Amino acid sequence: MNFCDATYLVLHIAYGILVTTGYILGELFHIVIPRKRKSVKGEIVLVTGAGRGLGRRVALNFGRRQAFVVCWDKNAENNQNTVWDIRQEGGQAIGFKCDVTDRESVMETALLVQQQVGHVTILVNNAGIYPVKAVLDWTPEEIAKLFDTNVYAHFWTLKAFLPAMVERKRGHIVAVSSAAAIAPVAHEVPYSASKSAVTGLMDGLLQELRLQNMPNIKVTCVHPYYAASRTDLPVKFDLRIGRLSPDYVAKQIVRGVLEEREAISVPRFMYFWICFLRCLPQGARKRWREIFYTRVWPEPIQVLPQDKTSLEPTSITIQSDAFTDVPASEELKVHDPEMIPPPSDDKPIRIINMINQESGKHSPTLGIMNESFTNIPQHKEQQEQE
């Protein structure tokens, strides 16, 4: 590097420090004086996972601001309830059943939205799942399902709606990430990894849109802290800072969209606090995380007692050729008696010992025989009804 290049670099660094100082002062100013907020009246806002929890509340908030809300959820009943609530409050909404992990379903449903409603101008990728367990307890199938929902679904909705935004040169992409993306905790390893992927996706998308000179396509990535939006999850929390109200989180998400902020955290100070901690030495960072502790672990699953089962003789005849090649002295086990093929010749078999199938502990034992009597268990409640 020659003298001119070095001087040029120093000047750029000085300019960068000056600009950074201005942005920091601007952020402090806007804590007191809110930013100017855009109107979403008449905008078509699509919210995934709108059937319950945070997505439902975000959809309701947009409906109150006179946006036309398109609700997506794989649970049609919950989704329709959200639509009805928006309409009862005087808003406009329509619902579509869609599994965002299914790329073909996303593309087909997006086409229906365009035909029935119009071009989506604000896309809120909210749908996600939040399982909690130790990292070694995860199965490959569970990890794949988590990333299908929390990560890949974002790509499918982008493929469905971003091209029209680029063509029209306006739009807004919103992704609900998590504070766990920037400050992971134990028992959330795959979840934190999936949300980190979402944050990386949105950061990269922002840079790509800038490179393509698309200033009117906005990007907002949200990092909310734990919200008490779901009470049915088998998760225990021990937090220095208590869980947030889901209504508060939803309002802050909508506020971030109205202010066209590129990255927000809920509460607002958390993002800056976590970034500050990352600049500290490892020992200091560890101490501060112990002070502001965040502990999450799976709730033990209670096993309900099994109903008592009594074995009473019941007459039954099952016709099947499934075991025509098995000697009469041998026995076979099958998982489910419903899997027995339909009869094709009169070869009777019997269930020699049927154990309670609802418990899932045993399989029936089948064998070829000539008589048609067997022991079939029946629940006592069923016997009393008979």
mmCIF file of C-alpha atoms in Angstrom:
data_model
loop_
_atom_site.group_PDB
_atom_site.id
_atom_site.type_symbol
_atom_site.label_atom_id
_atom_site.label_comp_id
_atom_site.label_asym_id
_atom_site.label_seq_id
_atom_site.Cartn_x
_atom_site.Cartn_y
_atom_site.Cartn_z
ATOM 1 C CA MET A 1 0.000 0.000 0.000
ATOM 2 C CA ASN A 2 1.516 3.346 -1.048
ATOM 3 C CA PHE A 3 1.143 6.677 0.710
ATOM 4 C CA CYS A 4 -1.837 7.814 -1.372
ATOM 5 C CA ASP A 5 -3.761 4.614 -0.758
ATOM 6 C CA ALA A 6 -3.048 4.802 2.975
ATOM 7 C CA THR A 7 -4.191 8.414 3.129
ATOM 8 C CA TYR A 8 -7.352 7.561 1.202
ATOM 9 C CA LEU A 9 -8.106 4.710 3.620
ATOM 10 C CA VAL A 10 -7.563 6.899 6.699
ATOM 11 C CA LEU A 11 -9.911 9.543 5.317
ATOM 12 C CA HIS A 12 -12.570 6.911 4.648
ATOM 13 C CA ILE A 13 -12.222 5.543 8.187
ATOM 14 C CA ALA A 14 -12.533 9.044 9.645
ATOM 15 C CA TYR A 15 -15.612 9.673 7.533
ATOM 16 C CA GLY A 16 -17.065 6.348 8.645
ATOM 17 C CA ILE A 17 -16.559 7.233 12.309
ATOM 18 C CA LEU A 18 -18.226 10.596 11.769
ATOM 19 C CA VAL A 19 -21.224 9.047 10.008
ATOM 20 C CA THR A 20 -21.516 6.333 12.665
ATOM 21 C CA THR A 21 -21.582 8.972 15.397
ATOM 22 C CA GLY A 22 -24.373 10.740 13.559
ATOM 23 C CA TYR A 23 -26.427 7.559 13.272
ATOM 24 C CA ILE A 24 -25.950 6.786 16.972
ATOM 25 C CA LEU A 25 -27.109 10.275 17.928
ATOM 26 C CA GLY A 26 -30.031 9.867 15.551
ATOM 27 C CA GLU A 27 -31.080 6.610 17.229
ATOM 28 C CA LEU A 28 -30.894 8.262 20.648
ATOM 29 C CA PHE A 29 -32.972 11.152 19.322
ATOM 30 C CA HIS A 30 -35.653 8.816 17.974
ATOM 31 C CA ILE A 31 -35.978 7.131 21.360
ATOM 32 C CA VAL A 32 -37.512 10.405 22.534
ATOM 33 C CA ILE A 33 -39.036 11.606 19.267
ATOM 34 C CA PRO A 34 -40.588 8.739 17.225
ATOM 35 C CA ARG A 35 -39.731 8.340 13.570
ATOM 36 C CA LYS A 36 -42.195 9.316 10.893
ATOM 37 C CA ARG A 37 -44.469 6.361 10.185
ATOM 38 C CA LYS A 38 -45.897 5.417 6.828
ATOM 39 C CA SER A 39 -49.531 4.544 6.238
ATOM 40 C CA VAL A 40 -50.517 1.005 5.310
ATOM 41 C CA LYS A 41 -54.075 1.927 4.385
ATOM 42 C CA GLY A 42 -55.017 -0.058 1.289
ATOM 43 C CA GLU A 43 -51.820 -2.125 1.358
ATOM 44 C CA ILE A 44 -52.162 -5.889 0.910
ATOM 45 C CA VAL A 45 -50.397 -7.464 3.884
ATOM 46 C CA LEU A 46 -49.838 -11.217 3.943
ATOM 47 C CA VAL A 47 -49.061 -12.803 7.327
ATOM 48 C CA THR A 48 -47.966 -16.436 7.587
ATOM 49 C CA GLY A 49 -48.853 -18.352 10.733
ATOM 50 C CA ALA A 50 -51.800 -16.020 11.306
ATOM 51 C CA GLY A 51 -53.956 -18.632 13.013
ATOM 52 C CA ARG A 52 -52.677 -18.062 16.537
ATOM 53 C CA GLY A 53 -49.984 -16.572 18.720
ATOM 54 C CA LEU A 54 -47.882 -13.697 17.490
ATOM 55 C CA GLY A 55 -48.985 -14.008 13.860
ATOM 56 C CA ARG A 56 -52.626 -13.599 14.819
ATOM 57 C CA ARG A 57 -51.879 -10.430 16.783
ATOM 58 C CA VAL A 58 -49.758 -8.966 13.996
ATOM 59 C CA ALA A 59 -52.590 -9.598 11.525
ATOM 60 C CA LEU A 60 -55.102 -7.911 13.842
ATOM 61 C CA ASN A 61 -52.837 -4.872 14.219
ATOM 62 C CA PHE A 62 -52.497 -4.442 10.462
ATOM 63 C CA GLY A 63 -56.260 -4.840 10.105
ATOM 64 C CA ARG A 64 -56.809 -2.000 12.584
ATOM 65 C CA ARG A 65 -54.613 0.205 10.399
ATOM 66 C CA GLN A 66 -56.924 -0.340 7.397
ATOM 67 C CA ALA A 67 -54.652 -2.699 5.510
ATOM 68 C CA PHE A 68 -56.179 -5.595 3.594
ATOM 69 C CA VAL A 69 -54.864 -8.607 5.504
ATOM 70 C CA VAL A 70 -54.264 -11.979 3.846
ATOM 71 C CA CYS A 71 -54.013 -14.675 6.508
ATOM 72 C CA TRP A 72 -52.092 -17.892 5.863
ATOM 73 C CA ASP A 73 -52.032 -20.871 8.176
ATOM 74 C CA LYS A 74 -52.125 -24.636 7.796
ATOM 75 C CA ASN A 75 -54.885 -24.758 10.428
ATOM 76 C CA ALA A 76 -57.900 -23.559 8.462
ATOM 77 C CA GLU A 77 -60.168 -23.157 11.495
ATOM 78 C CA ASN A 78 -57.748 -20.994 13.488
ATOM 79 C CA ASN A 79 -56.954 -18.996 10.376
ATOM 80 C CA GLN A 80 -60.612 -18.296 9.680
ATOM 81 C CA ASN A 81 -61.122 -17.188 13.283
ATOM 82 C CA THR A 82 -58.447 -14.541 12.775
ATOM 83 C CA VAL A 83 -60.153 -13.397 9.573
ATOM 84 C CA TRP A 84 -63.504 -13.120 11.354
ATOM 85 C CA ASP A 85 -61.993 -11.124 14.220
ATOM 86 C CA ILE A 86 -60.407 -8.656 11.789
ATOM 87 C CA ARG A 87 -63.725 -8.211 10.000
ATOM 88 C CA GLN A 88 -65.606 -7.768 13.281
ATOM 89 C CA GLU A 89 -63.252 -4.902 14.114
ATOM 90 C CA GLY A 90 -64.138 -3.247 10.812
ATOM 91 C CA GLY A 91 -61.111 -4.413 8.853
ATOM 92 C CA GLN A 92 -60.739 -6.334 5.612
ATOM 93 C CA ALA A 93 -59.265 -9.809 5.541
ATOM 94 C CA ILE A 94 -59.290 -13.100 3.694
ATOM 95 C CA GLY A 95 -57.849 -16.450 4.679
ATOM 96 C CA PHE A 96 -56.088 -19.215 2.767
ATOM 97 C CA LYS A 97 -55.036 -22.586 4.091
ATOM 98 C CA CYS A 98 -51.382 -23.093 3.239
ATOM 99 C CA ASP A 99 -48.517 -25.196 4.551
ATOM 100 C CA VAL A 100 -45.510 -22.926 4.036
ATOM 101 C CA THR A 101 -43.119 -25.890 4.184
ATOM 102 C CA ASP A 102 -44.639 -27.169 0.928
ATOM 103 C CA ARG A 103 -43.138 -25.154 -1.934
ATOM 104 C CA GLU A 104 -45.811 -26.176 -4.448
ATOM 105 C CA SER A 105 -48.577 -25.265 -2.014
ATOM 106 C CA VAL A 106 -46.972 -21.855 -1.456
ATOM 107 C CA MET A 107 -46.740 -21.143 -5.189
ATOM 108 C CA GLU A 108 -50.300 -22.317 -5.884
ATOM 109 C CA THR A 109 -51.787 -20.360 -2.983
ATOM 110 C CA ALA A 110 -49.799 -17.259 -3.941
ATOM 111 C CA LEU A 111 -51.369 -17.431 -7.403
ATOM 112 C CA LEU A 112 -54.837 -17.610 -5.817
ATOM 113 C CA VAL A 113 -54.039 -14.561 -3.690
ATOM 114 C CA GLN A 114 -52.983 -12.585 -6.752
ATOM 115 C CA GLN A 115 -56.121 -13.606 -8.656
ATOM 116 C CA GLN A 116 -58.576 -12.935 -5.820
ATOM 117 C CA VAL A 117 -56.963 -10.023 -3.974
ATOM 118 C CA GLY A 118 -54.089 -8.532 -5.958
ATOM 119 C CA HIS A 119 -50.343 -8.109 -5.545
ATOM 120 C CA VAL A 120 -49.030 -8.500 -2.003
ATOM 121 C CA THR A 121 -47.168 -5.334 -1.001
ATOM 122 C CA ILE A 122 -46.093 -6.333 2.526
ATOM 123 C CA LEU A 123 -45.032 -9.908 3.288
ATOM 124 C CA VAL A 124 -44.668 -10.925 6.942
ATOM 125 C CA ASN A 125 -42.893 -14.262 7.328
ATOM 126 C CA ASN A 126 -43.945 -15.180 10.841
ATOM 127 C CA ALA A 127 -44.738 -18.913 10.765
ATOM 128 C CA GLY A 128 -42.347 -20.948 12.874
ATOM 129 C CA ILE A 129 -42.056 -23.700 15.454
ATOM 130 C CA TYR A 130 -40.290 -23.595 18.807
ATOM 131 C CA PRO A 131 -39.236 -27.011 20.126
ATOM 132 C CA VAL A 132 -36.927 -27.168 23.149
ATOM 133 C CA LYS A 133 -34.641 -30.069 23.990
ATOM 134 C CA ALA A 134 -30.980 -30.964 24.386
ATOM 135 C CA VAL A 135 -29.072 -30.951 21.107
ATOM 136 C CA LEU A 136 -28.286 -34.683 21.228
ATOM 137 C CA ASP A 137 -31.970 -35.535 21.727
ATOM 138 C CA TRP A 138 -32.953 -34.199 18.311
ATOM 139 C CA THR A 139 -33.664 -36.692 15.560
ATOM 140 C CA PRO A 140 -32.707 -35.942 11.942
ATOM 141 C CA GLU A 141 -36.408 -35.798 11.060
ATOM 142 C CA GLU A 142 -37.094 -33.200 13.775
ATOM 143 C CA ILE A 143 -34.198 -31.022 12.630
ATOM 144 C CA ALA A 144 -35.377 -31.230 9.014
ATOM 145 C CA LYS A 145 -38.924 -30.263 10.029
ATOM 146 C CA LEU A 146 -37.620 -27.322 12.056
ATOM 147 C CA PHE A 147 -35.596 -25.928 9.159
ATOM 148 C CA ASP A 148 -38.429 -26.595 6.692
ATOM 149 C CA THR A 149 -40.680 -24.337 8.772
ATOM 150 C CA ASN A 150 -38.280 -21.756 10.181
ATOM 151 C CA VAL A 151 -35.925 -21.298 7.217
ATOM 152 C CA TYR A 152 -36.918 -22.853 3.898
ATOM 153 C CA ALA A 153 -40.456 -21.450 4.088
ATOM 154 C CA HIS A 154 -38.953 -17.943 3.877
ATOM 155 C CA PHE A 155 -37.313 -18.844 0.578
ATOM 156 C CA TRP A 156 -40.561 -20.248 -0.849
ATOM 157 C CA THR A 157 -42.566 -17.113 0.001
ATOM 158 C CA LEU A 158 -39.791 -14.901 -1.385
ATOM 159 C CA LYS A 159 -39.859 -16.874 -4.631
ATOM 160 C CA ALA A 160 -43.634 -16.402 -4.727
ATOM 161 C CA PHE A 161 -43.945 -12.674 -3.971
ATOM 162 C CA LEU A 162 -40.606 -10.904 -4.464
ATOM 163 C CA PRO A 163 -40.622 -11.029 -8.310
ATOM 164 C CA ALA A 164 -43.816 -8.944 -8.460
ATOM 165 C CA MET A 165 -42.337 -6.465 -5.974
ATOM 166 C CA VAL A 166 -39.209 -6.139 -8.117
ATOM 167 C CA GLU A 167 -41.324 -5.661 -11.236
ATOM 168 C CA ARG A 168 -43.453 -3.004 -9.534
ATOM 169 C CA LYS A 169 -40.390 -1.557 -7.723
ATOM 170 C CA ARG A 170 -42.105 -1.390 -4.351
ATOM 171 C CA GLY A 171 -42.811 -3.709 -1.456
ATOM 172 C CA HIS A 172 -41.779 -4.682 2.040
ATOM 173 C CA ILE A 173 -40.374 -8.008 3.275
ATOM 174 C CA VAL A 174 -40.634 -8.694 7.009
ATOM 175 C CA ALA A 175 -39.144 -11.693 8.794
ATOM 176 C CA VAL A 176 -39.724 -12.613 12.426
ATOM 177 C CA SER A 177 -36.393 -13.946 13.636
ATOM 178 C CA SER A 178 -35.569 -14.165 17.354
ATOM 179 C CA ALA A 179 -33.272 -12.808 20.034
ATOM 180 C CA ALA A 180 -31.942 -16.383 20.084
ATOM 181 C CA ALA A 181 -30.369 -15.664 16.688
ATOM 182 C CA ILE A 182 -27.900 -13.234 18.270
ATOM 183 C CA ALA A 183 -27.791 -14.640 21.814
ATOM 184 C CA PRO A 184 -28.332 -18.434 21.756
ATOM 185 C CA VAL A 185 -29.100 -20.342 24.950
ATOM 186 C CA ALA A 186 -28.979 -23.992 25.963
ATOM 187 C CA HIS A 187 -31.718 -26.381 24.756
ATOM 188 C CA GLU A 188 -32.407 -24.135 21.745
ATOM 189 C CA VAL A 189 -29.443 -25.048 19.546
ATOM 190 C CA PRO A 190 -31.293 -26.040 16.319
ATOM 191 C CA TYR A 191 -33.868 -23.296 16.901
ATOM 192 C CA SER A 192 -31.162 -20.660 17.375
ATOM 193 C CA ALA A 193 -29.389 -21.948 14.266
ATOM 194 C CA SER A 194 -32.590 -21.655 12.221
ATOM 195 C CA LYS A 195 -33.229 -18.097 13.393
ATOM 196 C CA SER A 196 -29.606 -17.147 12.718
ATOM 197 C CA ALA A 197 -30.187 -18.374 9.179
ATOM 198 C CA VAL A 198 -33.224 -16.096 8.895
ATOM 199 C CA THR A 199 -31.183 -13.115 10.091
ATOM 200 C CA GLY A 200 -28.470 -13.922 7.556
ATOM 201 C CA LEU A 201 -31.075 -14.296 4.826
ATOM 202 C CA MET A 202 -32.544 -10.874 5.522
ATOM 203 C CA ASP A 203 -29.143 -9.168 5.779
ATOM 204 C CA GLY A 204 -28.094 -10.685 2.467
ATOM 205 C CA LEU A 205 -31.411 -9.804 0.821
ATOM 206 C CA LEU A 206 -31.002 -6.200 1.946
ATOM 207 C CA GLN A 207 -27.565 -5.970 0.338
ATOM 208 C CA GLU A 208 -28.794 -7.585 -2.869
ATOM 209 C CA LEU A 209 -31.687 -5.146 -3.199
ATOM 210 C CA ARG A 210 -29.292 -2.253 -2.675
ATOM 211 C CA LEU A 211 -27.000 -3.617 -5.367
ATOM 212 C CA GLN A 212 -29.983 -3.833 -7.737
ATOM 213 C CA ASN A 213 -30.959 -0.244 -6.875
ATOM 214 C CA MET A 214 -34.331 -1.152 -5.354
ATOM 215 C CA PRO A 215 -34.670 1.480 -2.590
ATOM 216 C CA ASN A 216 -38.457 1.184 -2.461
ATOM 217 C CA ILE A 217 -38.399 -2.496 -1.530
ATOM 218 C CA LYS A 218 -37.909 -2.398 2.219
ATOM 219 C CA VAL A 219 -36.558 -5.151 4.450
ATOM 220 C CA THR A 220 -37.245 -5.562 8.173
ATOM 221 C CA CYS A 221 -35.817 -8.302 10.376
ATOM 222 C CA VAL A 222 -37.362 -8.605 13.844
ATOM 223 C CA HIS A 223 -35.589 -10.096 16.874
ATOM 224 C CA PRO A 224 -38.204 -10.452 19.617
ATOM 225 C CA TYR A 225 -37.445 -11.637 23.135
ATOM 226 C CA TYR A 226 -39.560 -14.405 24.672
ATOM 227 C CA ALA A 227 -43.262 -13.640 24.414
ATOM 228 C CA ALA A 228 -46.003 -15.326 26.405
ATOM 229 C CA SER A 229 -48.022 -16.002 23.265
ATOM 230 C CA ARG A 230 -48.222 -19.785 23.704
ATOM 231 C CA THR A 231 -49.223 -21.417 26.984
ATOM 232 C CA ASP A 232 -49.540 -24.930 25.562
ATOM 233 C CA LEU A 233 -45.828 -25.498 24.889
ATOM 234 C CA PRO A 234 -44.076 -28.031 27.165
ATOM 235 C CA VAL A 235 -41.344 -25.524 28.053
ATOM 236 C CA LYS A 236 -40.126 -24.132 31.372
ATOM 237 C CA PHE A 237 -38.596 -20.654 31.586
ATOM 238 C CA ASP A 238 -36.336 -19.108 34.212
ATOM 239 C CA LEU A 239 -35.610 -15.578 33.023
ATOM 240 C CA ARG A 240 -34.104 -12.515 34.685
ATOM 241 C CA ILE A 241 -36.263 -10.425 32.365
ATOM 242 C CA GLY A 242 -39.785 -11.827 32.292
ATOM 243 C CA ARG A 243 -41.570 -12.852 29.121
ATOM 244 C CA LEU A 244 -43.143 -10.045 27.168
ATOM 245 C CA SER A 245 -46.792 -9.489 26.421
ATOM 246 C CA PRO A 246 -47.565 -10.857 22.941
ATOM 247 C CA ASP A 247 -49.727 -7.802 22.227
ATOM 248 C CA TYR A 248 -46.767 -5.544 23.013
ATOM 249 C CA VAL A 249 -44.462 -7.575 20.750
ATOM 250 C CA ALA A 250 -46.981 -7.474 17.889
ATOM 251 C CA LYS A 251 -47.365 -3.700 18.183
ATOM 252 C CA GLN A 252 -43.589 -3.232 18.132
ATOM 253 C CA ILE A 253 -43.297 -5.400 15.012
ATOM 254 C CA VAL A 254 -45.923 -3.328 13.209
ATOM 255 C CA ARG A 255 -44.242 -0.148 14.446
ATOM 256 C CA GLY A 256 -40.931 -1.317 12.976
ATOM 257 C CA VAL A 257 -42.645 -1.883 9.633
ATOM 258 C CA LEU A 258 -44.320 1.532 9.708
ATOM 259 C CA GLU A 259 -40.966 3.185 10.479
ATOM 260 C CA GLU A 260 -39.268 1.069 7.777
ATOM 261 C CA ARG A 261 -36.553 -0.067 10.150
ATOM 262 C CA GLU A 262 -34.162 -2.653 8.742
ATOM 263 C CA ALA A 263 -33.538 -4.452 12.038
ATOM 264 C CA ILE A 264 -35.387 -4.177 15.316
ATOM 265 C CA SER A 265 -35.375 -5.971 18.620
ATOM 266 C CA VAL A 266 -38.179 -6.242 21.127
ATOM 267 C CA PRO A 267 -37.552 -4.675 23.582
ATOM 268 C CA ARG A 268 -35.596 -2.067 21.642
ATOM 269 C CA PHE A 269 -32.520 -1.934 23.897
ATOM 270 C CA MET A 270 -31.828 -5.666 23.629
ATOM 271 C CA TYR A 271 -30.181 -5.641 20.203
ATOM 272 C CA PHE A 272 -27.680 -2.953 21.208
ATOM 273 C CA TRP A 273 -27.040 -4.626 24.555
ATOM 274 C CA ILE A 274 -26.250 -7.982 22.939
ATOM 275 C CA CYS A 275 -23.984 -6.341 20.352
ATOM 276 C CA PHE A 276 -22.161 -4.545 23.163
ATOM 277 C CA LEU A 277 -21.658 -7.817 25.050
ATOM 278 C CA ARG A 278 -20.069 -9.377 21.984
ATOM 279 C CA CYS A 279 -17.378 -6.704 22.066
ATOM 280 C CA LEU A 280 -16.367 -7.627 25.623
ATOM 281 C CA PRO A 281 -13.730 -10.183 26.633
ATOM 282 C CA GLN A 282 -15.047 -13.712 27.004
ATOM 283 C CA GLY A 283 -14.889 -13.709 30.809
ATOM 284 C CA ALA A 284 -16.783 -10.433 31.105
ATOM 285 C CA ARG A 285 -19.339 -11.569 28.573
ATOM 286 C CA LYS A 286 -19.911 -14.778 30.541
ATOM 287 C CA ARG A 287 -20.361 -12.841 33.799
ATOM 288 C CA TRP A 288 -22.944 -10.507 32.306
ATOM 289 C CA ARG A 289 -24.880 -13.431 30.843
ATOM 290 C CA GLU A 290 -24.968 -14.971 34.315
ATOM 291 C CA ILE A 291 -26.371 -11.737 35.725
ATOM 292 C CA PHE A 292 -29.043 -11.452 33.025
ATOM 293 C CA TYR A 293 -29.622 -15.192 32.861
ATOM 294 C CA THR A 294 -31.896 -16.922 30.380
ATOM 295 C CA ARG A 295 -32.667 -20.555 31.159
ATOM 296 C CA VAL A 296 -34.982 -22.692 29.078
ATOM 297 C CA TRP A 297 -35.559 -26.422 29.280
ATOM 298 C CA PRO A 298 -38.219 -28.929 28.217
ATOM 299 C CA GLU A 299 -41.088 -29.586 30.586
ATOM 300 C CA PRO A 300 -41.224 -33.233 31.721
ATOM 301 C CA ILE A 301 -44.069 -35.046 29.988
ATOM 302 C CA GLN A 302 -46.562 -36.571 32.401
ATOM 303 C CA VAL A 303 -47.550 -40.124 31.524
ATOM 304 C CA LEU A 304 -51.209 -40.742 32.264
ATOM 305 C CA PRO A 305 -52.164 -44.138 33.693
ATOM 306 C CA GLN A 306 -53.404 -46.653 31.154
ATOM 307 C CA ASP A 307 -56.973 -47.867 31.257
ATOM 308 C CA LYS A 308 -57.327 -51.341 32.639
ATOM 309 C CA THR A 309 -58.011 -53.975 30.032
ATOM 310 C CA SER A 310 -59.789 -57.229 30.643
ATOM 311 C CA LEU A 311 -59.573 -60.230 28.383
ATOM 312 C CA GLU A 312 -62.916 -61.745 27.608
ATOM 313 C CA PRO A 313 -63.602 -64.400 24.979
ATOM 314 C CA THR A 314 -65.211 -62.954 21.889
ATOM 315 C CA SER A 315 -66.126 -64.773 18.724
ATOM 316 C CA ILE A 316 -64.467 -63.455 15.588
ATOM 317 C CA THR A 317 -63.570 -64.820 12.183
ATOM 318 C CA ILE A 318 -60.849 -63.212 10.041
ATOM 319 C CA GLN A 319 -60.405 -64.424 6.514
ATOM 320 C CA SER A 320 -56.977 -63.857 4.964
ATOM 321 C CA ASP A 321 -54.360 -65.576 2.869
ATOM 322 C CA ALA A 322 -51.550 -63.602 4.512
ATOM 323 C CA PHE A 323 -50.067 -66.613 6.258
ATOM 324 C CA THR A 324 -50.782 -69.499 3.925
ATOM 325 C CA ASP A 325 -47.075 -70.353 3.758
ATOM 326 C CA VAL A 326 -46.540 -70.368 7.517
ATOM 327 C CA PRO A 327 -46.680 -73.691 9.394
ATOM 328 C CA ALA A 328 -49.530 -73.899 11.871
ATOM 329 C CA SER A 329 -47.096 -74.298 14.751
ATOM 330 C CA GLU A 330 -45.409 -70.926 14.111
ATOM 331 C CA GLU A 331 -46.582 -67.466 15.105
ATOM 332 C CA LEU A 332 -46.043 -64.075 13.502
ATOM 333 C CA LYS A 333 -46.350 -60.562 14.909
ATOM 334 C CA VAL A 334 -47.781 -57.622 13.002
ATOM 335 C CA HIS A 335 -47.949 -53.998 14.044
ATOM 336 C CA ASP A 336 -51.608 -53.429 13.361
ATOM 337 C CA PRO A 337 -54.371 -55.960 12.660
ATOM 338 C CA GLU A 338 -55.856 -53.515 10.138
ATOM 339 C CA MET A 339 -52.847 -54.244 7.938
ATOM 340 C CA ILE A 340 -54.066 -57.797 7.328
ATOM 341 C CA PRO A 341 -54.772 -58.152 3.581
ATOM 342 C CA PRO A 342 -58.355 -58.731 2.489
ATOM 343 C CA PRO A 343 -59.377 -62.373 1.982
ATOM 344 C CA SER A 344 -58.806 -64.021 -1.370
ATOM 345 C CA ASP A 345 -59.425 -67.602 -0.342
ATOM 346 C CA ASP A 346 -60.998 -69.113 2.724
ATOM 347 C CA LYS A 347 -57.905 -69.333 4.899
ATOM 348 C CA PRO A 348 -58.959 -68.420 8.424
ATOM 349 C CA ILE A 349 -56.515 -67.005 10.949
ATOM 350 C CA ARG A 350 -57.062 -65.796 14.461
ATOM 351 C CA ILE A 351 -55.566 -63.262 16.805
ATOM 352 C CA ILE A 352 -54.251 -65.504 19.555
ATOM 353 C CA ASN A 353 -53.385 -62.780 22.064
ATOM 354 C CA MET A 354 -54.561 -59.241 21.396
ATOM 355 C CA ILE A 355 -53.034 -56.807 23.889
ATOM 356 C CA ASN A 356 -54.420 -53.294 24.353
ATOM 357 C CA GLN A 357 -53.521 -51.522 21.099
ATOM 358 C CA GLU A 358 -54.097 -48.023 22.504
ATOM 359 C CA SER A 359 -51.158 -48.449 24.864
ATOM 360 C CA GLY A 360 -48.918 -49.312 21.934
ATOM 361 C CA LYS A 361 -46.896 -51.675 24.083
ATOM 362 C CA HIS A 362 -47.645 -54.949 22.360
ATOM 363 C CA SER A 363 -48.547 -56.210 18.938
ATOM 364 C CA PRO A 364 -51.109 -58.903 18.233
ATOM 365 C CA THR A 365 -49.882 -62.441 17.689
ATOM 366 C CA LEU A 366 -51.384 -64.113 14.643
ATOM 367 C CA GLY A 367 -51.402 -67.690 13.506
ATOM 368 C CA ILE A 368 -53.291 -70.036 11.153
ATOM 369 C CA MET A 369 -56.003 -72.165 12.645
ATOM 370 C CA ASN A 370 -59.319 -73.763 11.792
ATOM 371 C CA GLU A 371 -61.526 -72.474 14.589
ATOM 372 C CA SER A 372 -62.741 -68.902 14.911
ATOM 373 C CA PHE A 373 -62.532 -68.097 18.626
ATOM 374 C CA THR A 374 -60.002 -65.731 20.125
ATOM 375 C CA ASN A 375 -59.321 -63.519 23.108
ATOM 376 C CA ILE A 376 -59.946 -59.910 22.195
ATOM 377 C CA PRO A 377 -59.440 -57.279 24.908
ATOM 378 C CA GLN A 378 -62.162 -54.775 25.490
ATOM 379 C CA HIS A 379 -62.094 -51.761 27.724
ATOM 380 C CA LYS A 380 -64.405 -52.103 30.711
ATOM 381 C CA GLU A 381 -66.232 -48.933 29.670
ATOM 382 C CA GLN A 382 -66.962 -50.466 26.281
ATOM 383 C CA GLN A 383 -68.195 -53.695 27.883
ATOM 384 C CA GLU A 384 -70.546 -51.785 30.189
ATOM 385 C CA GLN A 385 -71.982 -49.914 27.216
ATOM 386 C CA GLU A 386 -72.583 -53.185 25.393
#
